[in-house]
PDB file of C-alpha atoms in Angstrom:
ATOM      1  CA  UNK W   1     -77.819  15.370  51.999  1.00 40.00           C
ATOM      2  CA  UNK W   2     -75.688  16.502  49.071  1.00 41.00           C
ATOM      3  CA  UNK W   3     -72.383  18.311  49.241  1.00 45.00           C
ATOM      4  CA  UNK W   4     -72.320  21.825  50.660  1.00 40.00           C
ATOM      5  CA  UNK W   5     -72.424  24.407  47.853  1.00 42.00           C
ATOM      6  CA  UNK W   6     -68.930  25.359  46.723  1.00 46.00           C
ATOM      7  CA  UNK W   7     -67.344  22.237  48.186  1.00 45.00           C
ATOM      8  CA  UNK W   8     -66.019  19.764  45.583  1.00 51.00           C
ATOM      9  CA  UNK W   9     -67.635  16.338  45.791  1.00 49.00           C
ATOM     10  CA  UNK W  10     -65.727  13.076  45.289  1.00 49.00           C
ATOM     11  CA  UNK W  11     -66.731  12.854  41.626  1.00 54.00           C
ATOM     12  CA  UNK W  12     -65.437  16.363  40.936  1.00 58.00           C
ATOM     13  CA  UNK W  13     -62.189  15.506  42.687  1.00 59.00           C
ATOM     14  CA  UNK W  14     -61.711  12.429  40.496  1.00 54.00           C
ATOM     15  CA  UNK W  15     -62.406  14.508  37.380  1.00 63.00           C
ATOM     16  CA  UNK W  16     -59.827  17.105  38.453  1.00 75.00           C
ATOM     17  CA  UNK W  17     -57.263  14.355  39.031  1.00 75.00           C
ATOM     18  CA  UNK W  18     -57.966  12.998  35.552  1.00 74.00           C
ATOM     19  CA  UNK W  19     -57.517  16.452  33.996  1.00 75.00           C
ATOM     20  CA  UNK W  20     -54.199  16.821  35.815  1.00 82.00           C
ATOM     21  CA  UNK W  21     -53.098  13.370  34.658  1.00 83.00           C
ATOM     22  CA  UNK W  22     -53.884  14.134  31.001  1.00 83.00           C
ATOM     23  CA  UNK W  23     -52.100  17.487  31.186  1.00 83.00           C
ATOM     24  CA  UNK W  24     -48.998  15.853  32.672  1.00 86.00           C
ATOM     25  CA  UNK W  25     -49.067  13.078  30.080  1.00 87.00           C
ATOM     26  CA  UNK W  26     -49.248  15.465  27.115  1.00 87.00           C
ATOM     27  CA  UNK W  27     -46.753  17.909  28.673  1.00 86.00           C
ATOM     28  CA  UNK W  28     -44.273  15.063  29.200  1.00 88.00           C
ATOM     29  CA  UNK W  29     -44.634  14.024  25.569  1.00 86.00           C
ATOM     30  CA  UNK W  30     -44.101  17.629  24.459  1.00 85.00           C
ATOM     31  CA  UNK W  31     -40.859  17.807  26.443  1.00 86.00           C
ATOM     32  CA  UNK W  32     -39.445  14.338  25.825  1.00 87.00           C
ATOM     33  CA  UNK W  33     -40.938  13.057  22.571  1.00 84.00           C
ATOM     34  CA  UNK W  34     -42.232  16.065  20.570  1.00 86.00           C
ATOM     35  CA  UNK W  35     -41.797  14.404  17.173  1.00 85.00           C
ATOM     36  CA  UNK W  36     -44.554  11.946  18.085  1.00 87.00           C
ATOM     37  CA  UNK W  37     -47.167  14.490  19.206  1.00 90.00           C
ATOM     38  CA  UNK W  38     -50.369  13.923  17.227  1.00 90.00           C
ATOM     39  CA  UNK W  39     -53.599  15.819  16.607  1.00 90.00           C
ATOM     40  CA  UNK W  40     -55.266  13.262  18.868  1.00 91.00           C
ATOM     41  CA  UNK W  41     -52.997  14.350  21.742  1.00 89.00           C
ATOM     42  CA  UNK W  42     -53.954  17.971  21.058  1.00 88.00           C
ATOM     43  CA  UNK W  43     -57.676  17.143  20.969  1.00 90.00           C
ATOM     44  CA  UNK W  44     -57.427  15.221  24.233  1.00 89.00           C
ATOM     45  CA  UNK W  45     -55.634  18.063  26.017  1.00 88.00           C
ATOM     46  CA  UNK W  46     -58.048  20.635  24.578  1.00 89.00           C
ATOM     47  CA  UNK W  47     -61.032  18.603  25.775  1.00 88.00           C
ATOM     48  CA  UNK W  48     -59.933  18.221  29.395  1.00 86.00           C
ATOM     49  CA  UNK W  49     -58.699  21.813  29.679  1.00 85.00           C
ATOM     50  CA  UNK W  50     -61.945  23.141  28.208  1.00 86.00           C
ATOM     51  CA  UNK W  51     -63.931  21.131  30.747  1.00 83.00           C
ATOM     52  CA  UNK W  52     -61.719  22.349  33.591  1.00 83.00           C
ATOM     53  CA  UNK W  53     -61.686  26.028  32.577  1.00 83.00           C
ATOM     54  CA  UNK W  54     -65.153  26.313  31.090  1.00 86.00           C
ATOM     55  CA  UNK W  55     -63.789  28.036  27.989  1.00 88.00           C
ATOM     56  CA  UNK W  56     -61.318  27.441  25.139  1.00 87.00           C
ATOM     57  CA  UNK W  57     -57.750  26.906  26.442  1.00 87.00           C
ATOM     58  CA  UNK W  58     -55.682  30.102  26.061  1.00 90.00           C
ATOM     59  CA  UNK W  59     -52.368  30.484  24.211  1.00 89.00           C
ATOM     60  CA  UNK W  60     -49.523  28.933  26.181  1.00 88.00           C
ATOM     61  CA  UNK W  61     -51.687  26.192  27.665  1.00 88.00           C
ATOM     62  CA  UNK W  62     -50.724  22.540  27.267  1.00 88.00           C
ATOM     63  CA  UNK W  63     -53.542  22.135  24.733  1.00 86.00           C
ATOM     64  CA  UNK W  64     -52.353  25.118  22.669  1.00 89.00           C
ATOM     65  CA  UNK W  65     -48.749  23.890  22.729  1.00 91.00           C
ATOM     66  CA  UNK W  66     -49.838  20.396  21.710  1.00 88.00           C
ATOM     67  CA  UNK W  67     -51.872  21.786  18.802  1.00 90.00           C
ATOM     68  CA  UNK W  68     -48.949  23.897  17.595  1.00 91.00           C
ATOM     69  CA  UNK W  69     -46.518  20.982  17.858  1.00 91.00           C
ATOM     70  CA  UNK W  70     -48.864  18.532  16.116  1.00 90.00           C
ATOM     71  CA  UNK W  71     -49.099  20.981  13.190  1.00 93.00           C
ATOM     72  CA  UNK W  72     -45.278  21.205  13.048  1.00 92.00           C
ATOM     73  CA  UNK W  73     -44.961  17.413  13.154  1.00 90.00           C
ATOM     74  CA  UNK W  74     -47.469  17.054  10.321  1.00 92.00           C
ATOM     75  CA  UNK W  75     -45.512  19.610   8.252  1.00 92.00           C
ATOM     76  CA  UNK W  76     -42.247  17.799   9.034  1.00 89.00           C
ATOM     77  CA  UNK W  77     -43.686  14.474   7.883  1.00 90.00           C
ATOM     78  CA  UNK W  78     -44.766  16.059   4.599  1.00 92.00           C
ATOM     79  CA  UNK W  79     -41.347  17.663   4.057  1.00 90.00           C
ATOM     80  CA  UNK W  80     -39.512  14.434   4.902  1.00 88.00           C
ATOM     81  CA  UNK W  81     -41.702  12.404   2.560  1.00 91.00           C
ATOM     82  CA  UNK W  82     -41.029  14.807  -0.324  1.00 91.00           C
ATOM     83  CA  UNK W  83     -37.298  14.853   0.457  1.00 89.00           C
ATOM     84  CA  UNK W  84     -37.072  11.064   0.568  1.00 89.00           C
ATOM     85  CA  UNK W  85     -38.852  10.769  -2.771  1.00 89.00           C
ATOM     86  CA  UNK W  86     -36.331  13.182  -4.275  1.00 88.00           C
ATOM     87  CA  UNK W  87     -33.430  11.235  -2.767  1.00 86.00           C
ATOM     88  CA  UNK W  88     -34.782   8.005  -4.224  1.00 87.00           C
ATOM     89  CA  UNK W  89     -35.871   9.252  -7.650  1.00 85.00           C
ATOM     90  CA  UNK W  90     -33.406  12.032  -8.527  1.00 86.00           C
ATOM     91  CA  UNK W  91     -30.625  12.487  -5.928  1.00 87.00           C
ATOM     92  CA  UNK W  92     -28.509  14.502  -8.371  1.00 88.00           C
ATOM     93  CA  UNK W  93     -31.107  17.287  -8.193  1.00 88.00           C
ATOM     94  CA  UNK W  94     -30.860  17.700  -4.403  1.00 88.00           C
ATOM     95  CA  UNK W  95     -29.635  21.198  -3.523  1.00 90.00           C
ATOM     96  CA  UNK W  96     -28.487  23.012  -0.409  1.00 89.00           C
ATOM     97  CA  UNK W  97     -31.859  24.780  -0.356  1.00 91.00           C
ATOM     98  CA  UNK W  98     -33.636  21.405  -0.209  1.00 90.00           C
ATOM     99  CA  UNK W  99     -31.459  20.378   2.721  1.00 88.00           C
ATOM    100  CA  UNK W 100     -32.082  23.699   4.468  1.00 90.00           C
ATOM    101  CA  UNK W 101     -35.852  23.246   4.194  1.00 91.00           C
ATOM    102  CA  UNK W 102     -35.731  19.798   5.828  1.00 88.00           C
ATOM    103  CA  UNK W 103     -33.327  21.002   8.520  1.00 88.00           C
ATOM    104  CA  UNK W 104     -35.645  23.897   9.378  1.00 90.00           C
ATOM    105  CA  UNK W 105     -38.679  21.603   9.697  1.00 90.00           C
ATOM    106  CA  UNK W 106     -36.757  19.138  11.889  1.00 87.00           C
ATOM    107  CA  UNK W 107     -35.338  21.905  14.073  1.00 87.00           C
ATOM    108  CA  UNK W 108     -38.802  23.344  14.742  1.00 89.00           C
ATOM    109  CA  UNK W 109     -39.934  19.979  16.106  1.00 88.00           C
ATOM    110  CA  UNK W 110     -36.924  18.714  18.081  1.00 81.00           C
ATOM    111  CA  UNK W 111     -35.710  22.161  19.186  1.00 81.00           C
ATOM    112  CA  UNK W 112     -32.053  21.480  18.367  1.00 79.00           C
ATOM    113  CA  UNK W 113     -29.856  20.362  15.485  1.00 76.00           C
ATOM    114  CA  UNK W 114     -30.948  16.909  14.237  1.00 77.00           C
ATOM    115  CA  UNK W 115     -28.566  13.923  14.691  1.00 78.00           C
ATOM    116  CA  UNK W 116     -26.033  12.899  12.061  1.00 78.00           C
ATOM    117  CA  UNK W 117     -28.208  10.051  10.790  1.00 78.00           C
ATOM    118  CA  UNK W 118     -31.261  12.273  10.246  1.00 83.00           C
ATOM    119  CA  UNK W 119     -32.864  12.876   6.862  1.00 86.00           C
ATOM    120  CA  UNK W 120     -31.626  16.489   6.865  1.00 84.00           C
ATOM    121  CA  UNK W 121     -28.037  15.283   7.364  1.00 85.00           C
ATOM    122  CA  UNK W 122     -28.472  12.912   4.429  1.00 88.00           C
ATOM    123  CA  UNK W 123     -29.844  15.759   2.315  1.00 87.00           C
ATOM    124  CA  UNK W 124     -26.918  18.008   3.270  1.00 88.00           C
ATOM    125  CA  UNK W 125     -24.422  15.295   2.385  1.00 88.00           C
ATOM    126  CA  UNK W 126     -26.092  14.615  -0.961  1.00 88.00           C
ATOM    127  CA  UNK W 127     -26.264  18.338  -1.766  1.00 87.00           C
ATOM    128  CA  UNK W 128     -22.563  18.705  -0.920  1.00 88.00           C
ATOM    129  CA  UNK W 129     -21.682  15.745  -3.159  1.00 87.00           C
ATOM    130  CA  UNK W 130     -23.671  17.275  -6.009  1.00 83.00           C
ATOM    131  CA  UNK W 131     -22.009  20.665  -5.556  1.00 84.00           C
ATOM    132  CA  UNK W 132     -18.545  19.105  -5.393  1.00 80.00           C
ATOM    133  CA  UNK W 133     -19.280  17.101  -8.536  1.00 74.00           C
ATOM    134  CA  UNK W 134     -20.324  20.223 -10.449  1.00 71.00           C
ATOM    135  CA  UNK W 135     -17.320  22.209  -9.249  1.00 65.00           C
ATOM    136  CA  UNK W 136     -15.042  19.278 -10.037  1.00 59.00           C
ATOM    137  CA  UNK W 137     -16.275  19.156 -13.624  1.00 52.00           C
ATOM    138  CA  UNK W 138     -15.477  22.853 -14.027  1.00 46.00           C
ATOM    139  CA  UNK W 139     -12.057  22.631 -12.388  1.00 47.00           C
ATOM    140  CA  UNK W 140     -10.778  19.422 -13.981  1.00 48.00           C
ATOM    141  CA  UNK W 141      -7.924  21.309 -15.585  1.00 45.00           C
ATOM    142  CA  UNK W 142      -7.153  23.511 -12.598  1.00 50.00           C
ATOM    143  CA  UNK W 143      -3.830  23.891 -10.743  1.00 50.00           C
ATOM    144  CA  UNK W 144      -2.196  21.099  -8.738  1.00 47.00           C
ATOM    145  CA  UNK W 145      -3.884  20.294  -5.446  1.00 45.00           C
ATOM    146  CA  UNK W 146      -1.880  21.637  -2.458  1.00 50.00           C
ATOM    147  CA  UNK W 147      -0.794  19.355   0.398  1.00 49.00           C
ATOM    148  CA  UNK W 148      -3.519  20.516   2.794  1.00 48.00           C
ATOM    149  CA  UNK W 149      -6.128  19.850   0.165  1.00 45.00           C
ATOM    150  CA  UNK W 150      -4.708  16.358  -0.463  1.00 44.00           C
ATOM    151  CA  UNK W 151      -4.980  15.599   3.259  1.00 47.00           C
ATOM    152  CA  UNK W 152      -8.612  16.741   3.242  1.00 47.00           C
ATOM    153  CA  UNK W 153      -9.328  14.478   0.289  1.00 45.00           C
ATOM    154  CA  UNK W 154      -7.655  11.556   2.077  1.00 50.00           C
ATOM    155  CA  UNK W 155      -9.787  12.180   5.168  1.00 51.00           C
ATOM    156  CA  UNK W 156     -12.898  12.330   3.014  1.00 51.00           C
ATOM    157  CA  UNK W 157     -11.972   9.009   1.390  1.00 57.00           C
ATOM    158  CA  UNK W 158     -11.466   7.437   4.813  1.00 58.00           C
ATOM    159  CA  UNK W 159     -14.873   8.726   5.905  1.00 64.00           C
ATOM    160  CA  UNK W 160     -16.427   7.299   2.746  1.00 65.00           C
ATOM    161  CA  UNK W 161     -14.835   3.914   3.420  1.00 73.00           C
ATOM    162  CA  UNK W 162     -16.331   3.961   6.912  1.00 77.00           C
ATOM    163  CA  UNK W 163     -19.797   4.731   5.531  1.00 78.00           C
ATOM    164  CA  UNK W 164     -19.385   1.975   2.951  1.00 80.00           C
ATOM    165  CA  UNK W 165     -18.434  -0.502   5.683  1.00 82.00           C
ATOM    166  CA  UNK W 166     -21.463   0.460   7.780  1.00 82.00           C
ATOM    167  CA  UNK W 167     -23.722  -0.097   4.800  1.00 83.00           C
ATOM    168  CA  UNK W 168     -22.148  -3.456   3.925  1.00 85.00           C
ATOM    169  CA  UNK W 169     -22.622  -4.741   7.489  1.00 84.00           C
ATOM    170  CA  UNK W 170     -26.273  -3.689   7.572  1.00 84.00           C
ATOM    171  CA  UNK W 171     -26.864  -4.975   4.032  1.00 85.00           C
ATOM    172  CA  UNK W 172     -25.494  -8.409   4.899  1.00 87.00           C
ATOM    173  CA  UNK W 173     -27.782  -8.680   7.917  1.00 84.00           C
ATOM    174  CA  UNK W 174     -30.797  -7.487   5.925  1.00 83.00           C
ATOM    175  CA  UNK W 175     -30.040  -9.912   3.080  1.00 87.00           C
ATOM    176  CA  UNK W 176     -30.094 -12.822   5.527  1.00 85.00           C
ATOM    177  CA  UNK W 177     -33.408 -11.626   6.966  1.00 82.00           C
ATOM    178  CA  UNK W 178     -34.911 -11.306   3.489  1.00 82.00           C
ATOM    179  CA  UNK W 179     -33.968 -14.904   2.768  1.00 85.00           C
ATOM    180  CA  UNK W 180     -34.978 -16.409   6.113  1.00 82.00           C
ATOM    181  CA  UNK W 181     -37.645 -14.172   7.679  1.00 81.00           C
ATOM    182  CA  UNK W 182     -38.920 -11.626   5.115  1.00 82.00           C
ATOM    183  CA  UNK W 183     -42.149 -11.209   7.082  1.00 83.00           C
ATOM    184  CA  UNK W 184     -40.184  -9.504   9.875  1.00 80.00           C
ATOM    185  CA  UNK W 185     -38.952  -6.649   7.664  1.00 84.00           C
ATOM    186  CA  UNK W 186     -40.331  -3.346   8.971  1.00 84.00           C
ATOM    187  CA  UNK W 187     -40.516   0.222   7.715  1.00 82.00           C
ATOM    188  CA  UNK W 188     -37.834   1.201  10.264  1.00 83.00           C
ATOM    189  CA  UNK W 189     -35.526  -1.488   8.838  1.00 84.00           C
ATOM    190  CA  UNK W 190     -36.034  -0.110   5.335  1.00 83.00           C
ATOM    191  CA  UNK W 191     -35.463   3.498   6.430  1.00 85.00           C
ATOM    192  CA  UNK W 192     -32.275   2.555   8.315  1.00 85.00           C
ATOM    193  CA  UNK W 193     -30.777   0.691   5.363  1.00 85.00           C
ATOM    194  CA  UNK W 194     -31.793   3.460   2.972  1.00 83.00           C
ATOM    195  CA  UNK W 195     -30.036   6.077   5.138  1.00 83.00           C
ATOM    196  CA  UNK W 196     -26.835   4.033   5.195  1.00 82.00           C
ATOM    197  CA  UNK W 197     -27.049   3.384   1.448  1.00 81.00           C
ATOM    198  CA  UNK W 198     -27.596   7.069   0.676  1.00 79.00           C
ATOM    199  CA  UNK W 199     -24.743   8.153   2.949  1.00 78.00           C
ATOM    200  CA  UNK W 200     -22.394   5.640   1.329  1.00 76.00           C
ATOM    201  CA  UNK W 201     -23.424   6.029  -2.307  1.00 76.00           C
ATOM    202  CA  UNK W 202     -25.402   9.278  -2.479  1.00 71.00           C
ATOM    203  CA  UNK W 203     -28.480   7.528  -3.867  1.00 69.00           C
ATOM    204  CA  UNK W 204     -30.528   4.339  -3.848  1.00 71.00           C
ATOM    205  CA  UNK W 205     -30.524   2.448  -7.133  1.00 75.00           C
ATOM    206  CA  UNK W 206     -33.570   0.669  -8.528  1.00 77.00           C
ATOM    207  CA  UNK W 207     -33.373  -3.089  -8.040  1.00 79.00           C
ATOM    208  CA  UNK W 208     -30.774  -2.783  -5.274  1.00 85.00           C
ATOM    209  CA  UNK W 209     -31.016  -4.591  -1.953  1.00 87.00           C
ATOM    210  CA  UNK W 210     -32.239  -1.368  -0.369  1.00 85.00           C
ATOM    211  CA  UNK W 211     -35.020  -1.105  -2.939  1.00 85.00           C
ATOM    212  CA  UNK W 212     -36.001  -4.735  -2.300  1.00 87.00           C
ATOM    213  CA  UNK W 213     -36.162  -4.162   1.449  1.00 84.00           C
ATOM    214  CA  UNK W 214     -38.207  -0.995   0.914  1.00 86.00           C
ATOM    215  CA  UNK W 215     -40.613  -2.878  -1.348  1.00 85.00           C
ATOM    216  CA  UNK W 216     -41.043  -5.641   1.211  1.00 83.00           C
ATOM    217  CA  UNK W 217     -41.651  -3.128   4.016  1.00 83.00           C
ATOM    218  CA  UNK W 218     -44.173  -1.220   1.874  1.00 83.00           C
ATOM    219  CA  UNK W 219     -46.112  -4.422   1.224  1.00 84.00           C
ATOM    220  CA  UNK W 220     -46.225  -5.180   4.938  1.00 78.00           C
ATOM    221  CA  UNK W 221     -47.355  -1.623   5.675  1.00 76.00           C
ATOM    222  CA  UNK W 222     -50.090  -1.808   3.034  1.00 76.00           C
ATOM    223  CA  UNK W 223     -51.373  -5.076   4.465  1.00 73.00           C
ATOM    224  CA  UNK W 224     -52.064  -3.515   7.846  1.00 62.00           C
ATOM    225  CA  UNK W 225     -55.582  -2.552   8.772  1.00 45.00           C
ATOM    226  CA  UNK W 226     -56.374   0.976   7.606  1.00 47.00           C
ATOM    227  CA  UNK W 227     -57.635   3.665   9.933  1.00 44.00           C
ATOM    228  CA  UNK W 228     -54.393   4.693  11.652  1.00 48.00           C
ATOM    229  CA  UNK W 229     -54.169   8.077   9.898  1.00 44.00           C
ATOM    230  CA  UNK W 230     -54.463  10.979  12.299  1.00 45.00           C
ATOM    231  CA  UNK W 231     -56.909  13.806  11.564  1.00 43.00           C
ATOM    232  CA  UNK W 232     -55.402  16.993  10.233  1.00 48.00           C
ATOM    233  CA  UNK W 233     -56.839  19.001  13.130  1.00 50.00           C
ATOM    234  CA  UNK W 234     -58.918  18.405  16.280  1.00 55.00           C
ATOM    235  CA  UNK W 235     -62.365  18.884  14.751  1.00 56.00           C
ATOM    236  CA  UNK W 236     -65.427  19.516  16.878  1.00 61.00           C
ATOM    237  CA  UNK W 237     -66.512  15.914  16.362  1.00 58.00           C
ATOM    238  CA  UNK W 238     -63.120  14.632  17.520  1.00 56.00           C
ATOM    239  CA  UNK W 239     -63.154  16.874  20.575  1.00 54.00           C
ATOM    240  CA  UNK W 240     -66.714  15.791  21.412  1.00 59.00           C
ATOM    241  CA  UNK W 241     -65.726  12.124  21.160  1.00 59.00           C
ATOM    242  CA  UNK W 242     -62.741  12.669  23.437  1.00 57.00           C
ATOM    243  CA  UNK W 243     -64.921  14.617  25.885  1.00 59.00           C
ATOM    244  CA  UNK W 244     -67.286  11.645  26.098  1.00 61.00           C
ATOM    245  CA  UNK W 245     -64.307   9.344  26.754  1.00 60.00           C
ATOM    246  CA  UNK W 246     -63.001  11.709  29.442  1.00 52.00           C
ATOM    247  CA  UNK W 247     -66.395  11.914  31.151  1.00 56.00           C
ATOM    248  CA  UNK W 248     -66.759   8.134  31.048  1.00 56.00           C
ATOM    249  CA  UNK W 249     -63.285   7.574  32.464  1.00 53.00           C
ATOM    250  CA  UNK W 250     -63.921  10.053  35.292  1.00 51.00           C
ATOM    251  CA  UNK W 251     -67.250   8.407  36.193  1.00 51.00           C
ATOM    252  CA  UNK W 252     -65.805   4.892  36.127  1.00 53.00           C
ATOM    253  CA  UNK W 253     -62.976   5.974  38.435  1.00 50.00           C
ATOM    254  CA  UNK W 254     -65.397   7.558  40.954  1.00 50.00           C
TER     255      UNK W 254
END
């Protein structure tokens, strides 16, 4: 005899546990690692919640939050890519408005001010250097610098020396890796060295060690198997595919 009407059977109970597990997994990622939320996460959450509710997940649900965050992350990646290209190609053109745009995109994803080594911090520093350079050209024949101003300049020079030292240490390590194990150079290595180089010098010069490391990392990235690009949105086909995976996982766990 089958289950009494209205009483969940063992298969339904397993499916409900799976839905709960997926919700918790995506919710945890939203809270602890929002910058890595993808459209695939959103599609997965939407699929299980739709199956559990019988209709499209409402605003405020885990699926809706994941979709919103994945859109913000995609926008952030686009903004960061454009900002990095500007830093590499024409750092003198970076403005405070450019830095503000990156900061806004980062803030929407992480929910707080980005760390000091973030791309927005690099943009702000570069914009400040550009502004100071322009103002310095105008005020070359200005009055003598007061004592407080001289102390500020000395502190700025000390900070610059610290940034230069950080870059030199990282550059030495990366140079040794290029000579001994170039195949181990990753995109993260290139991004880290580029941040330090930009903070120390305000720009990355063509042919520099940073450019060589970036080139090596790009070659490694290009050699990887394609197909890792996330869809721009959880299409019906993507949701259907995830639904099939969810149903299969629930049945195999029964």
